[in-house]
């Protein structure tokens, strides 16, 4: 049939539904009459199906990587206003060629924070930058891997990110502090938490650092970390919120060493407040199981001339 | 349609909020479109790294230029202009370099990285398995022979399901020109694949 060639050329557009009403009519009526063109249409459909099979679907991990990268880019973008002519590729090159070694080698001065790695990022401090809203783009864009104090008073923080990054600043820098406070709660790495708590201990005069230590001493899964946090809180054992934390340690911690220290700290000084006495009495009443703790309680209460039962 | 206009209103509100510096709104915009953007880039470029580059650059450009978005086309069209331009640039660069990053040279000859990935949909059907090898390779070759523009129009119509009129808007041309482009692309592919399918 003389129309066959013209019809076959239009089959793809027919399948895509991109023919005009009239064109479609003409082809449909030809197909009704022409068995060869119907076969050609069938092959055209198979061709389409083959194309469907060829489609590359991005993996979920690629999507996640893209989102994480973008969150970081956007934070950088918003944090550092750049002139319009400074192209993205320039910055990409900057980012790719920038290596942490330079900052690591930097001499004495402030704190240096180093960021390495990539990862199943979990935690991005909400105030890491002024633009941390972008952190919402990803489940988490950065995670503190480990921290390291240097003799000069600097601190290095290693961040897990989609790419290496160094954050540098003094401990009184809010961004640095925020990273440290985040690292102190990193659930995946007790070593990191211990190192971080060591650093935070030197700054326990600041209330938010103390809050972090209080959090650690009560909530950290690792007794070693709790012990370190307790060390940092020792000089502030008279502060009400520290005393409340120590009381919780005494009542709830499973580690006898920590609990004994808590008793010592709570009962240090000439006068022991009635609340502490009450706590000790409560422990005795509920039949304290840890012998050393029980003994310590008993001795303190005796020294206070307090009843072993009630006050 | 009430539902559609409701969605559109939501999107304009989102865009306006993002223009006013609302990062959460910007994030929602990204989330609304980023999967199809990534799918487009990945399917065209066949390289996760390049697809990620396009993704980053596209949304950064959106971020930088959103303030100048005037609602004289849909946000989708505007975004796709950016994305298709980036992809076309990349495809043209490759044409110049004659570089096909999805093909790895191996001792047994060139290997398509996509072919190297086990087919999820292969279900022990030998016919299907044959497809994922030979035909897939042939389709790749044929798609590679299209001009970047033809490839793009085909991509947008076949894989992204955009109407030709929209494709014309995205690519800055007429519906008719997009139609001709798609026509040429399908003719070439039918000629090349006729024996295989
Ligand atoms: Zn016919």
Short mmCIF file of C-alpha atoms and ligand atoms in Angstrom, two decimals:
data_model
loop_
_atom_site.label_atom_id
_atom_site.label_comp_id
_atom_site.label_asym_id
_atom_site.label_seq_id
_atom_site.Cartn_x
_atom_site.Cartn_y
_atom_site.Cartn_z
CA UNK A 1 0.00 0.00 0.00
CA UNK A 2 1.37 3.37 -0.91
CA UNK A 3 0.61 4.88 2.53
CA UNK A 4 2.63 2.25 4.39
CA UNK A 5 5.91 4.14 4.48
CA UNK A 6 4.29 7.34 5.72
CA UNK A 7 2.32 5.42 8.32
CA UNK A 8 5.34 3.60 9.69
CA UNK A 9 7.27 6.77 10.11
CA UNK A 10 4.53 8.06 12.33
CA UNK A 11 4.20 5.01 14.54
CA UNK A 12 6.53 6.29 17.23
CA UNK A 13 4.69 9.58 17.47
CA UNK A 14 1.45 7.63 17.53
CA UNK A 15 2.63 5.68 20.55
CA UNK A 16 3.75 8.89 22.22
CA UNK A 17 0.33 10.36 21.58
CA UNK A 18 1.89 13.30 19.81
CA UNK A 19 -0.12 13.21 16.58
CA UNK A 20 -2.99 15.51 15.78
CA UNK A 21 -6.49 14.11 15.87
CA UNK A 22 -6.64 13.94 12.08
CA UNK A 23 -3.24 12.29 11.70
CA UNK A 24 -4.15 9.72 14.28
CA UNK A 25 -7.46 8.99 12.56
CA UNK A 26 -5.72 8.48 9.25
CA UNK A 27 -3.19 6.06 10.70
CA UNK A 28 -5.75 4.13 12.73
CA UNK A 29 -7.88 3.54 9.68
CA UNK A 30 -4.84 2.43 7.71
CA UNK A 31 -3.87 0.02 10.49
CA UNK A 32 -7.35 -1.48 10.42
CA UNK A 33 -6.79 -2.42 6.83
CA UNK A 34 -3.06 -3.24 6.73
CA UNK A 35 -1.73 -6.30 8.48
CA UNK A 36 1.91 -5.40 7.72
CA UNK A 37 1.64 -2.04 9.42
CA UNK A 38 -0.07 -3.64 12.39
CA UNK A 39 2.96 -5.91 12.69
CA UNK A 40 5.18 -2.86 12.42
CA UNK A 41 3.24 -1.23 15.24
CA UNK A 42 3.77 -4.31 17.36
CA UNK A 43 7.53 -4.09 16.73
CA UNK A 44 7.43 -0.41 17.56
CA UNK A 45 5.86 -1.24 20.90
CA UNK A 46 8.55 -3.82 21.53
CA UNK A 47 11.14 -1.22 20.73
CA UNK A 48 9.59 1.08 23.31
CA UNK A 49 9.60 -1.70 25.84
CA UNK A 50 13.27 -2.27 25.11
CA UNK A 51 13.98 1.40 25.75
CA UNK A 52 12.12 1.12 29.03
CA UNK A 53 14.45 -1.68 30.02
CA UNK A 54 17.46 0.43 29.26
CA UNK A 55 16.52 3.09 31.77
CA UNK A 56 19.13 3.72 34.44
CA UNK A 57 17.63 4.26 37.84
CA UNK A 58 19.80 6.13 40.31
CA UNK A 59 20.50 4.11 43.41
CA UNK A 60 19.08 5.33 46.72
CA UNK A 61 22.63 5.83 47.94
CA UNK A 62 23.36 8.13 45.02
CA UNK A 63 20.31 10.20 45.86
CA UNK A 64 21.41 10.34 49.47
CA UNK A 65 24.94 11.38 48.48
CA UNK A 66 23.56 14.09 46.22
CA UNK A 67 21.37 15.45 48.98
CA UNK A 68 24.20 15.42 51.48
CA UNK A 69 26.55 17.13 49.08
CA UNK A 70 23.96 19.72 48.27
CA UNK A 71 23.29 20.45 51.93
CA UNK A 72 26.97 21.12 52.43
CA UNK A 73 27.19 23.22 49.27
CA UNK A 74 24.24 25.28 50.33
CA UNK A 75 25.67 25.85 53.75
CA UNK A 76 28.91 26.98 52.23
CA UNK A 77 27.04 29.08 49.73
CA UNK A 78 25.07 30.86 52.39
CA UNK A 79 27.93 31.08 54.87
CA UNK A 80 30.40 32.67 52.52
CA UNK A 81 28.86 35.22 50.20
CA UNK A 82 30.87 35.18 47.03
CA UNK A 83 31.04 37.51 44.10
CA UNK A 84 28.75 36.46 41.29
CA UNK A 85 31.56 35.82 38.85
CA UNK A 86 33.11 33.21 41.07
CA UNK A 87 31.80 30.12 39.36
CA UNK A 88 30.70 26.93 40.91
CA UNK A 89 33.38 24.96 39.16
CA UNK A 90 36.08 27.18 40.59
CA UNK A 91 34.74 26.47 43.98
CA UNK A 92 34.44 22.78 43.28
CA UNK A 93 38.07 22.74 42.29
CA UNK A 94 38.90 24.65 45.45
CA UNK A 95 37.01 22.14 47.48
CA UNK A 96 38.61 19.19 45.76
CA UNK A 97 42.13 20.48 45.96
CA UNK A 98 41.91 21.65 49.51
CA UNK A 99 43.55 19.12 51.77
CA UNK A 100 43.46 18.98 55.52
CA UNK A 101 47.23 18.71 55.89
CA UNK A 102 47.78 22.44 55.71
CA UNK A 103 45.61 23.12 58.65
CA UNK A 104 47.01 20.19 60.55
CA UNK A 105 50.50 21.51 60.22
CA UNK A 106 49.54 24.93 61.32
CA UNK A 107 51.61 26.15 64.22
CA UNK A 108 50.64 27.14 67.68
CA UNK A 109 47.57 29.27 68.03
CA UNK A 110 43.94 28.59 68.37
CA UNK A 111 42.11 25.32 68.13
CA UNK A 112 42.30 23.40 64.90
CA UNK A 113 39.50 21.14 63.95
CA UNK A 114 40.04 18.59 61.27
CA UNK A 115 37.39 16.86 59.29
CA UNK A 116 37.90 13.64 57.41
CA UNK A 117 36.12 10.89 55.70
CA UNK A 118 32.66 10.32 54.41
CA UNK A 119 29.87 8.57 55.75
CA UNK A 120 26.68 7.42 57.08
CA UNK A 121 26.38 10.79 58.59
CA UNK A 122 24.05 11.00 61.48
CA UNK A 123 24.45 14.23 63.29
CA UNK A 124 24.91 17.72 62.14
CA UNK A 125 24.93 20.24 64.94
CA UNK A 126 21.93 22.45 64.49
CA UNK A 127 24.03 25.55 64.84
CA UNK A 128 27.08 24.39 62.90
CA UNK A 129 26.57 27.40 60.77
CA UNK A 130 24.13 30.19 60.42
CA UNK A 131 22.53 28.16 57.67
CA UNK A 132 22.10 24.88 59.33
CA UNK A 133 18.54 24.78 58.10
CA UNK A 134 20.01 23.11 55.09
CA UNK A 135 21.01 20.28 57.29
CA UNK A 136 17.41 19.26 56.94
CA UNK A 137 18.09 18.30 53.35
CA UNK A 138 19.88 15.24 54.53
CA UNK A 139 19.44 12.82 57.37
CA UNK A 140 22.68 14.30 58.62
CA UNK A 141 25.58 15.79 56.79
CA UNK A 142 28.40 15.64 59.26
CA UNK A 143 29.43 13.60 62.20
CA UNK A 144 32.31 14.16 64.53
CA UNK A 145 34.67 11.22 64.25
CA UNK A 146 37.25 12.08 66.85
CA UNK A 147 38.79 14.94 68.70
CA UNK A 148 42.31 15.59 69.82
CA UNK A 149 43.72 18.23 72.14
CA UNK A 150 47.05 19.78 71.31
CA UNK A 151 49.55 21.18 73.78
CA UNK A 152 49.04 24.71 72.52
CA UNK A 153 45.43 24.72 73.55
CA UNK A 154 44.19 23.98 70.07
CA UNK A 155 41.79 21.16 69.45
CA UNK A 156 41.40 19.07 66.37
CA UNK A 157 38.01 17.68 65.50
CA UNK A 158 37.67 15.08 62.82
CA UNK A 159 34.33 15.17 61.05
CA UNK A 160 32.77 12.45 58.99
CA UNK A 161 31.34 14.09 55.97
CA UNK A 162 30.76 13.37 52.36
CA UNK A 163 34.12 14.96 51.82
CA UNK A 164 37.00 16.11 53.92
CA UNK A 165 36.66 19.33 55.72
CA UNK A 166 38.46 21.19 58.44
CA UNK A 167 36.84 23.40 60.92
CA UNK A 168 39.16 25.51 62.93
CA UNK A 169 38.68 27.86 65.80
CA UNK A 170 39.12 28.50 69.47
CA UNK A 171 37.12 26.67 72.03
CA UNK A 172 35.21 29.83 72.79
CA UNK A 173 34.21 29.88 69.14
CA UNK A 174 30.55 28.90 69.18
CA UNK A 175 30.86 26.71 66.11
CA UNK A 176 33.72 24.76 67.61
CA UNK A 177 31.93 24.45 70.86
CA UNK A 178 28.80 23.23 69.13
CA UNK A 179 30.75 20.54 67.34
CA UNK A 180 32.30 19.44 70.59
CA UNK A 181 28.99 19.38 72.36
CA UNK A 182 27.65 17.25 69.53
CA UNK A 183 30.62 14.92 69.60
CA UNK A 184 30.12 14.45 73.32
CA UNK A 185 26.81 12.78 72.53
CA UNK A 186 27.85 10.73 69.53
CA UNK A 187 26.22 7.40 70.24
CA UNK A 188 28.50 5.40 68.00
CA UNK A 189 31.90 6.16 69.39
CA UNK A 190 32.74 6.07 73.12
CA UNK A 191 36.38 6.87 72.38
CA UNK A 192 35.35 10.06 70.68
CA UNK A 193 33.06 10.95 73.53
CA UNK A 194 35.82 10.35 76.06
CA UNK A 195 38.26 12.57 74.17
CA UNK A 196 35.65 15.24 73.77
CA UNK A 197 34.71 15.17 77.41
CA UNK A 198 38.38 15.58 78.28
CA UNK A 199 38.45 18.77 76.25
CA UNK A 200 35.15 20.01 77.57
CA UNK A 201 36.39 19.42 81.11
CA UNK A 202 38.84 22.27 80.64
CA UNK A 203 35.92 24.58 79.89
CA UNK A 204 33.45 23.46 82.51
CA UNK A 205 33.17 26.99 83.85
CA UNK A 206 30.85 27.66 80.96
CA UNK A 207 27.28 26.65 81.65
CA UNK A 208 26.58 25.00 78.28
CA UNK A 209 29.72 22.90 78.57
CA UNK A 210 28.66 21.93 82.06
CA UNK A 211 25.27 20.96 80.69
CA UNK A 212 26.98 18.66 78.21
CA UNK A 213 29.04 17.10 80.99
CA UNK A 214 25.94 16.66 83.09
CA UNK A 215 24.29 14.97 80.15
CA UNK A 216 27.28 12.66 79.79
CA UNK A 217 27.61 11.80 83.43
CA UNK A 218 23.98 10.76 83.59
CA UNK A 219 23.31 9.36 80.16
CA UNK A 220 26.50 8.09 78.57
CA UNK A 221 26.42 4.34 77.96
CA UNK A 222 30.10 4.04 78.73
CA UNK A 223 31.22 4.15 82.36
CA UNK A 224 34.64 5.49 81.38
CA UNK A 225 33.04 8.48 79.68
CA UNK A 226 30.74 9.04 82.63
CA UNK A 227 33.77 8.93 84.91
CA UNK A 228 35.58 11.54 82.85
CA UNK A 229 32.54 13.79 82.83
CA UNK A 230 32.33 13.43 86.58
CA UNK A 231 35.97 14.54 86.83
CA UNK A 232 35.14 17.69 84.91
CA UNK A 233 32.22 18.45 87.17
CA UNK A 234 34.16 18.01 90.40
CA UNK A 235 35.12 21.69 90.76
CA UNK A 236 31.45 22.60 90.39
CA UNK A 237 30.03 20.15 92.84
CA UNK A 238 28.36 22.98 94.69
CA UNK A 239 26.32 24.07 91.69
CA UNK A 240 22.69 23.01 92.10
CA UNK A 241 22.40 21.41 88.68
CA UNK A 242 25.63 19.47 89.25
CA UNK A 243 24.40 18.28 92.61
CA UNK A 244 21.16 17.14 91.04
CA UNK A 245 23.15 15.18 88.47
CA UNK A 246 25.37 13.64 91.11
CA UNK A 247 22.29 12.60 93.04
CA UNK A 248 20.97 10.87 89.94
CA UNK A 249 24.30 9.11 89.49
CA UNK A 250 24.16 7.96 93.06
CA UNK A 251 20.61 6.70 92.73
CA UNK A 252 20.70 5.24 89.25
CA UNK A 253 24.19 4.49 88.04
CA UNK A 254 25.29 0.88 87.98
CA UNK A 255 28.95 1.62 88.50
CA UNK A 256 30.06 1.54 92.17
CA UNK A 257 33.13 3.69 91.49
CA UNK A 258 31.01 6.48 90.06
CA UNK A 259 28.47 6.23 92.82
CA UNK A 260 31.14 6.34 95.50
CA UNK A 261 32.63 9.42 93.92
CA UNK A 262 29.21 10.96 93.77
CA UNK A 263 28.78 10.40 97.49
CA UNK A 264 32.18 11.96 98.16
CA UNK A 265 31.39 15.00 96.07
CA UNK A 266 27.93 15.45 97.52
CA UNK A 267 29.16 15.18 101.09
CA UNK A 268 32.35 17.17 100.71
CA UNK A 269 32.63 20.14 103.01
CA UNK A 270 31.52 20.76 106.51
CA UNK A 271 27.81 20.88 106.03
CA UNK A 272 25.88 18.32 104.09
CA UNK A 273 22.50 19.45 102.91
CA UNK A 274 19.43 17.62 104.03
CA UNK A 275 18.56 16.56 100.56
CA UNK A 276 21.76 14.55 100.29
CA UNK A 277 21.15 12.98 103.63
CA UNK A 278 17.71 12.09 102.38
CA UNK A 279 19.17 10.46 99.33
CA UNK A 280 21.60 8.42 101.35
CA UNK A 281 18.85 7.35 103.68
CA UNK A 282 16.74 6.35 100.74
CA UNK A 283 19.56 4.15 99.49
CA UNK A 284 19.91 2.48 102.85
CA UNK A 285 16.17 2.01 103.05
CA UNK A 286 15.90 0.28 99.75
CA UNK A 287 18.67 -2.07 100.78
CA UNK A 288 21.67 -0.88 98.82
CA UNK A 289 23.22 -3.90 97.12
CA UNK A 290 26.70 -2.61 96.39
CA UNK A 291 28.61 -3.23 99.60
CA UNK A 292 31.12 -0.45 99.20
CA UNK A 293 28.45 2.11 98.44
CA UNK A 294 26.32 0.90 101.36
CA UNK A 295 29.29 1.17 103.68
CA UNK A 296 30.07 4.66 102.49
CA UNK A 297 26.49 5.75 102.93
CA UNK A 298 26.38 4.36 106.41
CA UNK A 299 29.58 6.12 107.42
CA UNK A 300 28.49 9.46 106.04
CA UNK A 301 25.15 9.24 107.78
CA UNK A 302 26.80 8.31 111.05
CA UNK A 303 29.20 11.17 110.75
CA UNK A 304 26.24 13.45 110.20
CA UNK A 305 24.56 11.94 113.20
CA UNK A 306 21.69 11.20 110.91
CA UNK A 307 19.37 8.32 111.35
CA UNK A 308 19.96 5.40 109.06
CA UNK A 309 16.25 5.24 108.45
CA UNK A 310 14.63 8.62 108.20
CA UNK A 311 15.51 12.17 108.88
CA UNK B 1 -9.00 20.77 38.55
CA UNK B 2 -9.27 21.78 42.14
CA UNK B 3 -6.56 19.46 43.31
CA UNK B 4 -4.11 20.56 40.69
CA UNK B 5 -4.62 24.25 41.30
CA UNK B 6 -4.27 23.56 45.01
CA UNK B 7 -0.92 21.93 44.39
CA UNK B 8 0.14 24.75 42.16
CA UNK B 9 -0.82 27.26 44.77
CA UNK B 10 1.21 25.36 47.30
CA UNK B 11 4.16 25.42 44.97
CA UNK B 12 3.94 29.15 44.28
CA UNK B 13 3.71 29.73 48.01
CA UNK B 14 6.75 27.54 48.49
CA UNK B 15 8.66 29.39 45.82
CA UNK B 16 7.76 32.76 47.30
CA UNK B 17 8.79 31.59 50.74
CA UNK B 18 12.07 30.29 49.35
CA UNK B 19 12.59 33.59 47.56
CA UNK B 20 12.16 35.29 50.91
CA UNK B 21 14.96 33.18 52.33
CA UNK B 22 12.95 30.37 53.87
CA UNK B 23 15.38 27.48 53.75
CA UNK B 24 12.81 24.88 54.69
CA UNK B 25 10.71 25.95 51.73
CA UNK B 26 13.72 25.72 49.47
CA UNK B 27 14.39 22.27 50.77
CA UNK B 28 10.83 21.23 49.98
CA UNK B 29 11.23 22.49 46.46
CA UNK B 30 14.40 20.48 46.07
CA UNK B 31 12.74 17.39 47.44
CA UNK B 32 9.80 17.78 45.11
CA UNK B 33 11.99 17.59 42.03
CA UNK B 34 15.37 16.19 42.85
CA UNK B 35 14.57 12.56 42.14
CA UNK B 36 13.43 13.24 38.62
CA UNK B 37 16.38 15.57 38.07
CA UNK B 38 18.76 12.87 39.19
CA UNK B 39 17.00 10.25 37.09
CA UNK B 40 17.28 12.50 34.06
CA UNK B 41 20.97 13.19 34.59
CA UNK B 42 21.78 9.60 35.39
CA UNK B 43 19.95 8.24 32.38
CA UNK B 44 21.57 10.74 30.03
CA UNK B 45 25.08 10.66 31.41
CA UNK B 46 25.21 7.11 32.77
CA UNK B 47 27.72 8.11 35.39
CA UNK B 48 26.85 8.62 39.06
CA UNK B 49 29.64 11.17 39.42
CA UNK B 50 28.49 13.26 36.49
CA UNK B 51 24.87 12.93 37.55
CA UNK B 52 25.80 14.19 41.00
CA UNK B 53 27.71 17.11 39.47
CA UNK B 54 24.67 18.09 37.46
CA UNK B 55 22.43 17.70 40.49
CA UNK B 56 24.67 19.96 42.59
CA UNK B 57 25.13 22.60 39.97
CA UNK B 58 21.46 22.63 39.00
CA UNK B 59 20.16 23.21 42.49
CA UNK B 60 22.88 25.70 43.30
CA UNK B 61 21.84 27.67 40.25
CA UNK B 62 18.25 27.44 41.37
CA UNK B 63 19.31 28.67 44.78
CA UNK B 64 21.29 31.56 43.37
CA UNK B 65 18.74 32.61 40.81
CA UNK B 66 15.45 31.86 42.46
CA UNK B 67 15.03 35.54 43.27
CA UNK B 68 14.81 36.23 39.55
CA UNK B 69 12.14 33.58 38.94
CA UNK B 70 9.11 35.57 37.81
CA UNK B 71 6.47 32.85 37.42
CA UNK B 72 6.28 33.39 33.68
CA UNK B 73 6.69 29.66 33.25
CA UNK B 74 6.21 26.78 35.65
CA UNK B 75 8.96 26.13 38.16
CA UNK B 76 9.34 22.68 36.66
CA UNK B 77 10.02 24.17 33.24
CA UNK B 78 12.45 26.67 34.70
CA UNK B 79 14.31 23.99 36.64
CA UNK B 80 14.43 21.71 33.62
CA UNK B 81 15.89 24.47 31.49
CA UNK B 82 18.76 24.61 33.92
CA UNK B 83 19.14 20.85 34.17
CA UNK B 84 18.88 20.12 30.45
CA UNK B 85 21.41 22.84 29.67
CA UNK B 86 23.86 21.34 32.11
CA UNK B 87 23.33 17.86 30.70
CA UNK B 88 23.62 19.07 27.12
CA UNK B 89 26.88 20.82 27.97
CA UNK B 90 28.21 17.64 29.46
CA UNK B 91 27.07 15.53 26.51
CA UNK B 92 28.63 17.94 24.04
CA UNK B 93 31.90 17.90 25.93
CA UNK B 94 31.90 14.15 25.69
CA UNK B 95 31.17 14.25 21.99
CA UNK B 96 34.19 16.47 21.53
CA UNK B 97 36.38 14.28 23.68
CA UNK B 98 34.89 11.14 22.14
CA UNK B 99 34.66 9.96 25.64
CA UNK B 100 32.22 7.36 26.80
CA UNK B 101 32.69 7.11 30.54
CA UNK B 102 30.26 4.26 30.93
CA UNK B 103 32.47 2.01 28.88
CA UNK B 104 35.37 0.53 30.74
CA UNK B 105 38.28 -0.98 28.88
CA UNK B 106 38.91 -4.50 30.08
CA UNK B 107 41.08 -7.36 28.97
CA UNK B 108 38.03 -8.91 27.32
CA UNK B 109 37.24 -5.69 25.49
CA UNK B 110 35.08 -2.74 26.39
CA UNK B 111 32.60 -3.30 29.15
CA UNK B 112 29.56 -1.18 29.79
CA UNK B 113 29.40 -0.30 33.43
CA UNK B 114 25.66 -0.49 33.27
CA UNK B 115 25.91 -3.96 31.77
CA UNK B 116 28.29 -4.95 34.49
CA UNK B 117 25.62 -4.23 37.05
CA UNK B 118 23.49 -7.31 37.50
CA UNK B 119 20.05 -6.88 36.04
CA UNK B 120 17.55 -6.79 38.84
CA UNK B 121 14.73 -7.67 36.56
CA UNK B 122 16.41 -10.73 35.14
CA UNK B 123 14.30 -13.54 36.49
CA UNK B 124 16.05 -16.52 35.01
CA UNK B 125 14.35 -15.87 31.69
CA UNK B 126 17.06 -16.50 29.08
CA UNK B 127 15.24 -14.30 26.58
CA UNK B 128 15.30 -11.44 29.03
CA UNK B 129 18.91 -12.14 29.86
CA UNK B 130 19.80 -11.93 26.21
CA UNK B 131 18.11 -8.58 26.13
CA UNK B 132 20.13 -7.15 28.96
CA UNK B 133 23.30 -8.02 27.12
CA UNK B 134 23.13 -7.53 23.36
CA UNK B 135 20.15 -5.28 22.95
CA UNK B 136 21.15 -3.09 25.82
CA UNK B 137 24.56 -2.59 24.30
CA UNK B 138 23.03 -1.86 20.93
CA UNK B 139 20.61 0.65 22.44
CA UNK B 140 23.49 2.38 24.13
CA UNK B 141 25.37 2.64 20.86
CA UNK B 142 22.36 4.00 19.06
CA UNK B 143 21.57 6.53 21.74
CA UNK B 144 25.21 7.55 21.58
CA UNK B 145 24.87 8.20 17.89
CA UNK B 146 22.03 10.65 18.36
CA UNK B 147 22.91 14.31 18.55
CA UNK B 148 22.78 15.64 22.13
CA UNK B 149 19.61 17.48 21.23
CA UNK B 150 17.91 14.45 19.76
CA UNK B 151 19.02 12.43 22.72
CA UNK B 152 17.60 15.06 25.06
CA UNK B 153 14.24 15.25 23.33
CA UNK B 154 13.98 11.49 23.34
CA UNK B 155 14.93 11.41 27.00
CA UNK B 156 12.37 13.99 27.97
CA UNK B 157 9.61 12.34 25.96
CA UNK B 158 10.29 8.69 26.55
CA UNK B 159 11.73 8.55 30.03
CA UNK B 160 10.47 11.73 31.63
CA UNK B 161 7.10 11.61 29.93
CA UNK B 162 7.02 15.29 29.04
CA UNK B 163 4.72 16.42 26.25
CA UNK B 164 6.40 17.87 23.18
CA UNK B 165 4.94 21.28 23.91
CA UNK B 166 6.60 21.29 27.31
CA UNK B 167 9.82 19.96 25.81
CA UNK B 168 9.79 22.89 23.40
CA UNK B 169 9.40 25.27 26.35
CA UNK B 170 12.21 23.63 28.26
CA UNK B 171 14.61 23.59 25.35
CA UNK B 172 13.69 27.04 24.16
CA UNK B 173 12.21 25.94 20.89
CA UNK B 174 8.84 25.27 19.29
CA UNK B 175 6.71 22.21 19.74
CA UNK B 176 7.15 21.58 16.04
CA UNK B 177 10.93 21.62 16.27
CA UNK B 178 10.83 19.28 19.25
CA UNK B 179 8.54 16.99 17.28
CA UNK B 180 10.95 16.92 14.34
CA UNK B 181 13.76 16.17 16.71
CA UNK B 182 11.89 13.27 18.27
CA UNK B 183 10.94 12.06 14.81
CA UNK B 184 14.55 11.99 13.69
CA UNK B 185 15.62 10.26 16.87
CA UNK B 186 13.04 7.51 16.57
CA UNK B 187 13.76 7.01 12.87
CA UNK B 188 17.45 6.55 13.58
CA UNK B 189 16.78 4.15 16.39
CA UNK B 190 14.29 2.07 14.49
CA UNK B 191 16.73 1.81 11.62
CA UNK B 192 19.52 0.72 13.93
CA UNK B 193 17.53 -1.59 16.16
CA UNK B 194 15.07 -3.03 13.69
CA UNK B 195 16.97 -6.32 13.42
CA UNK B 196 17.37 -6.71 17.15
CA UNK B 197 13.88 -6.18 18.36
ZN1 LIG C 1 0.51 -0.43 5.74
#
